[in-house]
Amino acid sequence: MESSRLVTVLLQNFSIFFLFTCVVKARPYTNVFNVLKYGAVADGKTDCSKAFWTAWTDACAWNGGGTVLIPKGNYLVGPTTFKGPCKGPIDFQIQGVVNAPSDLSKFKDYSYDWIRFQYVNGLYVGGGGTFHGHGSSAWSHNDCNKNKNCRFLPISIRFDFINYGTVEGIYSVDSKSFHINIFNCNNMKFNYITITAPEDSPNTDGIHIGDSSFISISHSNIGTGDDCISFGAGSNNIHVTNVTCGPGHGISVGSLGKIPKEGNVVGLIVRNCTFIGTSNGVRIKTWGTSNTNFVYNITFEDIFMNNVYNPIFIDQEYCPNSSCNDQTPSKVLIKDVHYRNIWGTSSSKVAVNFVCSRSLPCQKIEVKDIYLPYNGNDGQASANCLNVRGYTVGKQLPKIRL
Ligand SMILES: *[C@@H]1O[C@H](CO)[C@@H](O)[C@H](O)[C@H]1NC(C)=O
Ligand SMILES: *[C@@H]1O[C@H](CO)[C@@H](O)[C@H](O)[C@H]1NC(C)=O
Ligand SMILES: *[C@@H]1O[C@H](CO)[C@@H](O)[C@H](O)[C@H]1NC(C)=O
Ligand SMILES: *[C@@H]1O[C@H](CO)[C@@H](O)[C@H](O)[C@H]1NC(C)=O
């Protein structure tokens, strides 16, 4: 090839390359919907609900999908539903702090959970920002176990009917009730999430999953007053890795069996997680009712328990208040549960507590390589095994007889 022609060819290719990268780079900026352009005021006092909702509506209607941008700053936003279906995937970029109203009268009933994402195929929520639930105004109203006319307390962030979603690098602080609720979602990833609420804040569960499949949660830090992550009825194919829990009530399957005809909990892996000072580590809880259900194919593996009260716990007589009849043996069958390589310290003497159902004993429970000494000086760790069928492999402290 003649050298001048070579140069021409190269230049042509370069210009095509540059043109291409410019087009690719420039494109996202045409479909960015900045809440400030919709009248949001980042002063933390002006109600920005309408601006947020309108920015979402325009992003959702944009062919090929859009970005909702919440720049740095403080925003006050009331209960808002970000609803699809949309004309493409949506990128919800939260860089600022979105604050819930403290005033409970803004949340009348369950349709007033705070931030709700619904019916979207392809949703990304990221940007390093914060959802602040301002729950301290609500926690004293958490009295439904005593008060029939108790107030409704909203969940901070709901994902309902989302397919293919990623939620990454965001913060959720001081929810009034649960922090994050996942309902009827498939194929969602939660990475680098930080969730915090005080240890004594009631019902501030970190992430609750129900009727959903192919959900993964990883590289996250969750410290609240209730469950770190809980798997309700209909959770299947769920992976939890590299999550640190504490304070709070640990990772929990259930509670199940309270309501008839619930979905099963199947195919759950919790791996490489750390629990710090939680009341439970890995727990499965079912109510003593005649409602039937299955829990199977569950693995808890490579888990460090630092000063945990009930590190390994199956509770089939779960009854948080005296309202239930704990004389009824649970009809939820727990089968194929694997506890492998779990170590650290137990802050109670019963480091392993299997209280399975009298009428449906737990089956195929594997306990492999556990080391959970009691960290008090008035005794030693022990295991309590009621109605369990299974096997042990490798080292066990405490000694387990199944
Ligand atoms: C008992 O506790 C459960 C779970 O906290 C609650 O849903 C239920 O309403 C309580 N029932 C009564 C009668 O207190
Ligand atoms: C956990 O995190 C570490 C460090 O970021 C990473 O190397 C490892 O692959 C992760 N493990 C799992 C099971 O995700
Ligand atoms: C487990 O997680 C820790 C961080 O929490 C990380 O440093 C380590 O590499 C992870 N190991 C595996 C096997 O994933
Ligand atoms: C058990 O669950 C895991 C995690 O969801 C899944 O990968 C695996 O295929 C399941 N095993 C069986 C035998 O169903």
Coordinates of C-alpha atoms and ligand atoms in Angstrom, one line a residue:
M1 CA 0.0 0.0 0.0
E2 CA 1.2 3.4 -0.9
S3 CA 2.1 5.4 2.3
S4 CA -0.1 8.4 1.6
R5 CA -3.0 6.1 0.9
L6 CA -2.3 4.3 4.1
V7 CA -2.4 7.6 6.0
T8 CA -5.7 8.5 4.3
V9 CA -7.2 5.1 5.3
L10 CA -6.0 5.5 8.8
L11 CA -7.4 9.0 9.1
Q12 CA -10.7 7.9 7.7
N13 CA -10.9 5.1 10.2
F14 CA -9.8 7.4 13.0
S15 CA -12.5 9.9 12.2
I16 CA -15.1 7.2 12.1
F17 CA -13.8 6.0 15.5
F18 CA -13.9 9.5 16.9
L19 CA -17.3 10.2 15.5
F20 CA -18.5 6.9 16.9
T21 CA -17.2 7.5 20.4
C22 CA -18.7 11.0 20.4
V23 CA -22.1 9.7 19.5
V24 CA -21.9 6.9 22.1
K25 CA -20.7 9.3 24.8
A26 CA -23.1 12.1 23.9
R27 CA -26.2 10.0 23.7
P28 CA -26.9 9.6 27.4
Y29 CA -27.0 13.3 28.0
T30 CA -29.9 13.7 25.7
N31 CA -32.1 11.6 27.9
V32 CA -31.1 12.8 31.3
F33 CA -34.0 14.2 33.3
N34 CA -32.6 16.3 36.1
V35 CA -35.1 16.9 38.9
L36 CA -33.7 20.4 39.4
K37 CA -35.1 21.2 35.9
Y38 CA -38.5 20.0 37.0
G39 CA -38.7 22.4 39.9
A40 CA -37.0 20.5 42.7
V41 CA -35.3 22.7 45.3
A42 CA -32.4 21.1 47.1
D43 CA -33.0 22.9 50.4
G44 CA -34.5 19.9 52.3
K45 CA -37.7 21.8 53.0
T46 CA -39.5 22.2 49.7
D47 CA -41.7 19.2 48.8
C48 CA -40.0 17.8 45.6
S49 CA -42.4 14.9 45.1
K50 CA -44.0 16.3 42.0
A51 CA -40.6 17.2 40.4
F52 CA -39.3 13.7 41.1
W53 CA -42.4 12.1 39.7
T54 CA -42.5 14.2 36.6
A55 CA -38.8 13.7 35.8
W56 CA -39.5 9.9 36.2
T57 CA -42.5 10.1 33.9
D58 CA -40.5 11.8 31.2
A59 CA -37.6 9.4 31.5
C60 CA -40.0 6.5 31.4
A61 CA -41.7 7.8 28.3
W62 CA -38.4 8.3 26.5
N63 CA -37.9 5.8 23.7
G64 CA -34.9 3.6 24.6
G65 CA -34.9 4.6 28.2
G66 CA -33.8 7.6 30.3
T67 CA -31.9 8.7 33.3
V68 CA -33.5 10.4 36.3
L69 CA -30.8 12.6 37.9
I70 CA -30.9 13.7 41.5
P71 CA -27.8 15.9 41.9
K72 CA -26.1 16.5 45.2
G73 CA -28.2 18.3 47.8
N74 CA -31.0 17.7 50.2
Y75 CA -34.5 16.9 48.9
L76 CA -37.8 16.4 50.8
V77 CA -39.9 13.9 49.0
G78 CA -43.3 12.4 50.1
P79 CA -44.6 9.0 49.3
T80 CA -44.0 8.5 45.5
T81 CA -44.5 5.7 43.0
F82 CA -42.1 5.4 40.1
K83 CA -44.1 3.2 37.9
G84 CA -43.5 1.5 34.5
P85 CA -43.8 0.0 32.1
C86 CA -41.2 2.3 30.5
K87 CA -40.0 2.6 26.9
G88 CA -36.6 1.4 27.9
P89 CA -34.4 0.7 30.9
I90 CA -34.3 3.4 33.5
D91 CA -31.2 4.7 35.3
F92 CA -32.2 6.3 38.6
Q93 CA -29.1 8.3 39.6
I94 CA -29.3 9.5 43.2
Q95 CA -26.3 11.6 44.1
G96 CA -28.0 13.7 46.8
V97 CA -29.9 12.9 50.0
V98 CA -33.6 12.2 49.6
N99 CA -35.5 12.8 52.8
A100 CA -38.8 11.3 53.9
P101 CA -41.3 13.6 55.7
S102 CA -41.2 13.1 59.5
D103 CA -44.9 13.8 59.6
L104 CA -46.7 10.4 59.8
S105 CA -50.0 11.9 58.5
K106 CA -48.3 11.9 55.0
F107 CA -48.4 8.1 55.1
K108 CA -52.0 7.1 55.4
D109 CA -52.0 3.3 54.7
Y110 CA -50.0 0.6 52.9
S111 CA -50.3 2.3 49.5
Y112 CA -48.2 5.1 51.1
D113 CA -45.0 3.2 51.5
W114 CA -42.4 5.8 50.8
I115 CA -40.4 5.3 47.5
R116 CA -41.9 2.6 45.3
F117 CA -40.4 1.3 42.0
Q118 CA -43.0 -0.8 40.1
Y119 CA -43.4 -2.7 36.8
V120 CA -40.0 -1.8 35.3
N121 CA -38.0 -4.1 33.0
G122 CA -34.4 -2.9 33.4
L123 CA -33.9 -0.6 36.3
Y124 CA -30.6 0.8 37.7
V125 CA -30.5 2.6 41.0
G126 CA -27.2 4.0 41.9
G127 CA -25.1 7.2 42.3
G128 CA -23.9 7.0 45.9
G129 CA -26.8 8.9 47.4
T130 CA -28.9 8.4 50.4
F131 CA -32.6 7.6 51.2
H132 CA -33.1 9.0 54.6
G133 CA -36.4 7.7 56.2
H134 CA -36.3 9.9 59.3
G135 CA -37.7 7.0 61.3
S136 CA -37.1 8.4 64.7
S137 CA -40.4 10.2 64.5
A138 CA -42.2 6.9 63.9
W139 CA -40.6 4.2 66.0
S140 CA -42.6 5.1 69.2
H141 CA -45.8 4.3 67.1
N142 CA -44.6 0.8 66.5
D143 CA -47.2 -0.8 68.8
C144 CA -49.3 -3.1 66.7
N145 CA -48.8 -6.0 69.1
K146 CA -50.6 -4.0 71.8
N147 CA -52.7 -1.5 69.9
K148 CA -55.5 -2.6 67.4
N149 CA -55.7 0.9 65.9
C150 CA -51.9 1.2 65.5
R151 CA -50.5 3.5 62.9
F152 CA -49.3 2.4 59.5
L153 CA -45.6 2.8 59.2
P154 CA -44.1 3.0 55.7
I155 CA -41.3 0.9 54.2
S156 CA -38.6 3.2 52.8
I157 CA -37.9 1.6 49.4
R158 CA -40.1 -0.9 47.6
F159 CA -39.3 -2.8 44.5
D160 CA -42.5 -4.4 43.1
F161 CA -42.6 -6.4 39.8
I162 CA -39.1 -5.4 38.6
N163 CA -37.3 -7.6 36.2
Y164 CA -33.6 -7.1 35.6
G165 CA -32.6 -4.6 38.1
T166 CA -29.4 -3.5 39.7
V167 CA -29.2 -1.4 42.9
E168 CA -25.7 -0.3 43.7
G169 CA -23.7 1.9 46.1
I170 CA -26.7 3.6 47.8
Y171 CA -27.4 4.3 51.4
S172 CA -30.6 3.7 53.3
V173 CA -30.8 5.4 56.8
D174 CA -33.4 5.2 59.6
S175 CA -36.4 3.8 57.8
K176 CA -39.8 4.1 59.6
S177 CA -40.5 0.4 59.0
F178 CA -38.4 -2.0 56.7
H179 CA -35.6 -0.4 54.7
I180 CA -35.9 -2.3 51.4
N181 CA -38.7 -4.6 50.3
I182 CA -38.5 -6.8 47.2
F183 CA -41.8 -8.2 46.0
N184 CA -42.5 -10.2 42.8
C185 CA -39.1 -9.3 41.3
N186 CA -36.8 -11.4 39.1
N187 CA -33.1 -11.1 38.3
M188 CA -32.1 -8.3 40.6
K189 CA -28.7 -7.5 42.0
F190 CA -28.0 -5.5 45.1
N191 CA -24.3 -4.6 45.5
Y192 CA -22.4 -2.2 47.8
I193 CA -25.6 -1.2 49.8
T194 CA -25.2 0.4 53.2
I195 CA -28.2 0.2 55.5
T196 CA -28.2 1.7 59.0
A197 CA -30.7 2.3 61.8
P198 CA -30.2 2.2 65.6
E199 CA -30.1 -1.2 67.3
D200 CA -33.2 -0.4 69.3
S201 CA -35.4 0.8 66.4
P202 CA -38.3 -1.6 66.0
N203 CA -39.1 -3.4 62.7
T204 CA -36.3 -1.7 60.7
D205 CA -35.4 -4.9 58.7
G206 CA -32.7 -4.3 56.2
I207 CA -33.8 -6.2 53.1
H208 CA -36.9 -8.3 52.9
I209 CA -37.5 -10.6 49.9
G210 CA -40.9 -12.3 49.0
D211 CA -42.3 -14.0 46.0
S212 CA -39.1 -13.3 44.0
S213 CA -36.4 -15.3 42.3
F214 CA -32.8 -14.9 41.1
I215 CA -31.9 -12.1 43.5
S216 CA -28.4 -11.5 44.7
I217 CA -27.1 -9.4 47.5
S218 CA -23.4 -8.8 47.9
H219 CA -20.7 -6.6 49.3
S220 CA -23.2 -4.9 51.6
N221 CA -23.2 -3.6 55.2
I222 CA -26.5 -3.8 57.1
G223 CA -27.0 -2.8 60.7
T224 CA -30.5 -2.2 62.0
G225 CA -32.9 -3.0 64.9
D226 CA -34.4 -6.0 63.2
D227 CA -33.5 -8.7 60.6
C228 CA -30.5 -8.0 58.4
I229 CA -32.0 -9.8 55.5
S230 CA -35.1 -11.9 55.6
F231 CA -36.5 -14.4 53.1
G232 CA -40.3 -14.5 53.1
A233 CA -42.6 -16.9 51.3
G234 CA -41.9 -17.5 47.7
S235 CA -38.2 -16.6 47.8
N236 CA -36.2 -18.8 45.4
N237 CA -32.7 -18.8 43.9
I238 CA -31.3 -16.2 46.2
H239 CA -27.6 -15.6 46.7
V240 CA -26.2 -13.6 49.5
T241 CA -22.4 -13.1 49.6
N242 CA -20.0 -10.8 51.4
V243 CA -22.6 -9.2 53.5
T244 CA -21.8 -7.9 57.0
C245 CA -24.7 -7.8 59.5
G246 CA -24.9 -6.1 62.8
P247 CA -26.4 -4.9 65.0
G248 CA -29.8 -6.5 64.5
H249 CA -31.5 -9.9 64.4
G250 CA -29.3 -11.6 61.7
I251 CA -30.3 -13.4 58.5
S252 CA -33.6 -15.1 58.6
V253 CA -35.7 -17.5 56.6
G254 CA -39.3 -16.7 57.4
S255 CA -41.2 -16.3 59.4
L256 CA -43.3 -18.9 57.5
G257 CA -46.6 -20.7 58.2
K258 CA -48.5 -17.7 59.6
I259 CA -50.6 -17.3 56.5
P260 CA -52.2 -20.3 54.5
K261 CA -51.0 -21.2 51.0
E262 CA -47.7 -19.3 51.0
G263 CA -45.0 -20.0 48.5
N264 CA -42.0 -22.2 49.5
V265 CA -38.5 -20.9 50.2
V266 CA -36.1 -22.9 47.9
G267 CA -32.5 -22.5 46.7
L268 CA -30.9 -20.1 49.0
I269 CA -27.1 -19.6 49.5
V270 CA -25.6 -17.4 52.2
R271 CA -21.9 -17.4 51.8
N272 CA -18.9 -15.5 53.1
C273 CA -20.8 -13.3 55.5
T274 CA -20.0 -11.8 58.9
F275 CA -22.3 -11.2 61.8
I276 CA -21.2 -8.8 64.5
G277 CA -23.1 -8.7 67.8
T278 CA -26.4 -9.8 66.4
S279 CA -29.1 -11.6 68.4
N280 CA -29.2 -14.4 65.7
G281 CA -26.9 -15.5 63.0
V282 CA -28.6 -17.7 60.5
R283 CA -32.1 -18.5 61.5
I284 CA -35.1 -20.3 60.1
K285 CA -38.4 -19.5 61.8
T286 CA -41.9 -21.0 61.4
W287 CA -45.1 -20.4 63.3
G288 CA -46.8 -23.3 65.1
T289 CA -49.8 -23.4 62.8
S290 CA -51.4 -26.0 60.5
N291 CA -50.3 -24.1 57.4
T292 CA -48.2 -26.4 55.2
N293 CA -45.1 -25.2 53.4
F294 CA -41.5 -26.2 52.4
V295 CA -38.1 -24.8 53.1
Y296 CA -35.4 -26.7 51.2
N297 CA -32.0 -26.5 49.5
I298 CA -30.5 -23.9 51.8
T299 CA -26.8 -23.4 52.3
F300 CA -25.1 -21.3 55.0
E301 CA -21.4 -21.4 54.3
D302 CA -18.1 -19.6 55.3
I303 CA -19.7 -17.5 58.0
F304 CA -18.0 -15.6 60.8
M305 CA -20.0 -15.0 63.9
N306 CA -18.6 -12.4 66.2
N307 CA -20.3 -12.4 69.6
V308 CA -23.7 -13.7 68.3
Y309 CA -26.4 -14.8 70.7
N310 CA -28.0 -17.6 68.6
P311 CA -25.5 -18.3 65.9
I312 CA -27.3 -21.3 64.3
F313 CA -31.0 -21.5 65.0
I314 CA -34.0 -23.3 63.7
D315 CA -37.1 -22.2 65.5
Q316 CA -40.3 -24.0 64.6
E317 CA -42.1 -22.7 67.6
Y318 CA -41.7 -19.1 66.6
C319 CA -44.2 -17.0 68.6
P320 CA -43.0 -13.4 69.2
N321 CA -46.1 -12.6 71.3
S322 CA -48.4 -14.7 73.3
S323 CA -51.2 -14.3 70.6
C324 CA -50.3 -17.6 68.9
N325 CA -50.9 -21.2 70.1
D326 CA -47.4 -22.5 70.4
Q327 CA -48.7 -26.0 71.3
T328 CA -49.5 -26.7 67.6
P329 CA -46.5 -28.4 65.9
S330 CA -45.5 -26.5 62.7
K331 CA -46.4 -28.1 59.4
V332 CA -43.6 -26.4 57.5
L333 CA -41.1 -29.0 56.3
I334 CA -37.5 -28.0 56.6
K335 CA -35.2 -30.1 54.4
D336 CA -31.7 -30.1 52.9
V337 CA -30.2 -27.4 54.9
H338 CA -26.4 -27.2 55.0
Y339 CA -24.3 -25.4 57.6
R340 CA -20.7 -25.4 56.6
N341 CA -17.6 -23.7 58.0
I342 CA -19.2 -21.5 60.5
W343 CA -16.9 -20.1 63.2
G344 CA -16.5 -17.4 65.8
T345 CA -18.1 -16.8 69.2
S346 CA -21.5 -17.4 70.7
S347 CA -22.7 -15.0 73.4
S348 CA -25.2 -17.6 74.7
K349 CA -24.3 -21.1 75.8
V350 CA -26.7 -22.7 73.2
A351 CA -24.6 -22.0 70.1
V352 CA -26.6 -24.4 68.0
N353 CA -30.3 -24.6 68.6
F354 CA -32.5 -26.9 66.4
V355 CA -36.1 -26.8 67.6
C356 CA -37.8 -28.6 64.8
S357 CA -41.5 -29.7 64.5
R358 CA -42.7 -32.7 66.5
S359 CA -45.0 -33.6 63.6
L360 CA -42.6 -32.9 60.8
P361 CA -39.0 -33.3 61.9
C362 CA -36.3 -31.4 60.0
Q363 CA -34.7 -33.7 57.4
K364 CA -31.2 -33.9 55.7
I365 CA -29.6 -31.3 57.9
E366 CA -25.9 -31.2 57.4
V367 CA -23.5 -29.6 59.9
K368 CA -19.9 -29.5 58.7
D369 CA -17.0 -27.8 60.4
I370 CA -18.3 -25.5 63.0
Y371 CA -16.4 -23.8 65.7
L372 CA -18.6 -21.7 68.0
P373 CA -17.2 -21.5 71.6
Y374 CA -19.2 -19.6 74.2
N375 CA -17.5 -16.3 75.0
G376 CA -18.7 -16.1 78.6
N377 CA -16.8 -17.6 81.5
D378 CA -19.7 -19.4 83.3
G379 CA -19.9 -22.5 81.1
Q380 CA -19.4 -24.0 77.7
A381 CA -21.2 -23.9 74.4
S382 CA -23.7 -26.7 73.8
A383 CA -26.1 -27.8 71.1
N384 CA -29.8 -28.4 71.5
C385 CA -31.3 -30.8 68.9
L386 CA -35.0 -31.5 68.9
N387 CA -36.7 -33.5 66.1
V388 CA -33.8 -33.2 63.7
R389 CA -32.6 -35.8 61.2
G390 CA -29.3 -35.3 59.5
Y391 CA -25.6 -35.8 59.7
T392 CA -22.4 -34.1 60.8
V393 CA -19.1 -33.9 59.0
G394 CA -15.7 -32.7 60.2
K395 CA -15.1 -30.8 63.4
Q396 CA -17.8 -29.5 65.7
L397 CA -17.7 -27.3 68.7
P398 CA -20.1 -27.6 70.3
K399 CA -20.5 -31.4 69.8
I400 CA -23.7 -32.1 67.8
R401 CA -25.7 -35.3 67.9
L402 CA -28.3 -35.5 65.2
Ligands
LIG1 C1 -48.4 -10.8 67.4 O1 -47.2 -10.5 66.8 C2 -47.3 -10.5 65.4 C3 -45.9 -10.3 64.8 O2 -45.2 -9.2 65.5 C4 -48.2 -9.4 64.9 O3 -48.3 -9.4 63.5 C5 -49.6 -9.7 65.5 O4 -50.5 -8.7 65.1 C6 -49.5 -9.8 67.0 N1 -50.8 -10.1 67.5 C7 -51.3 -9.7 68.6 C8 -52.7 -10.1 68.9 O5 -50.7 -9.0 69.4
LIG2 C1 -16.0 -11.3 48.4 O1 -15.3 -10.1 48.3 C2 -13.9 -10.4 47.9 C3 -13.2 -9.0 48.0 O2 -13.9 -8.0 47.3 C4 -13.9 -11.0 46.6 O3 -12.5 -11.3 46.2 C5 -14.6 -12.3 46.6 O4 -14.7 -12.9 45.4 C6 -16.0 -12.1 47.1 N1 -16.6 -13.4 47.3 C7 -17.8 -13.7 46.9 C8 -18.3 -15.1 47.2 O5 -18.5 -12.9 46.3
LIG3 C1 -15.0 -12.9 52.0 O1 -15.3 -11.5 52.3 C2 -14.2 -10.8 52.7 C3 -14.7 -9.4 53.0 O2 -15.9 -9.4 53.8 C4 -13.1 -10.7 51.7 O3 -12.0 -10.0 52.2 C5 -12.8 -12.2 51.3 O4 -11.8 -12.1 50.3 C6 -14.0 -13.0 50.9 N1 -13.6 -14.3 50.6 C7 -14.2 -15.1 49.7 C8 -13.7 -16.5 49.6 O5 -15.1 -14.7 49.1
LIG4 C1 -30.0 -25.3 45.2 O1 -30.0 -23.9 45.2 C2 -28.9 -23.3 44.6 C3 -29.0 -21.8 44.8 O2 -30.1 -21.2 44.3 C4 -29.0 -23.7 43.1 O3 -27.9 -23.1 42.4 C5 -28.9 -25.2 43.0 O4 -29.1 -25.6 41.7 C6 -30.0 -25.9 43.8 N1 -29.9 -27.3 43.9 C7 -30.8 -28.1 43.6 C8 -30.5 -29.6 43.7 O5 -32.0 -27.8 43.4

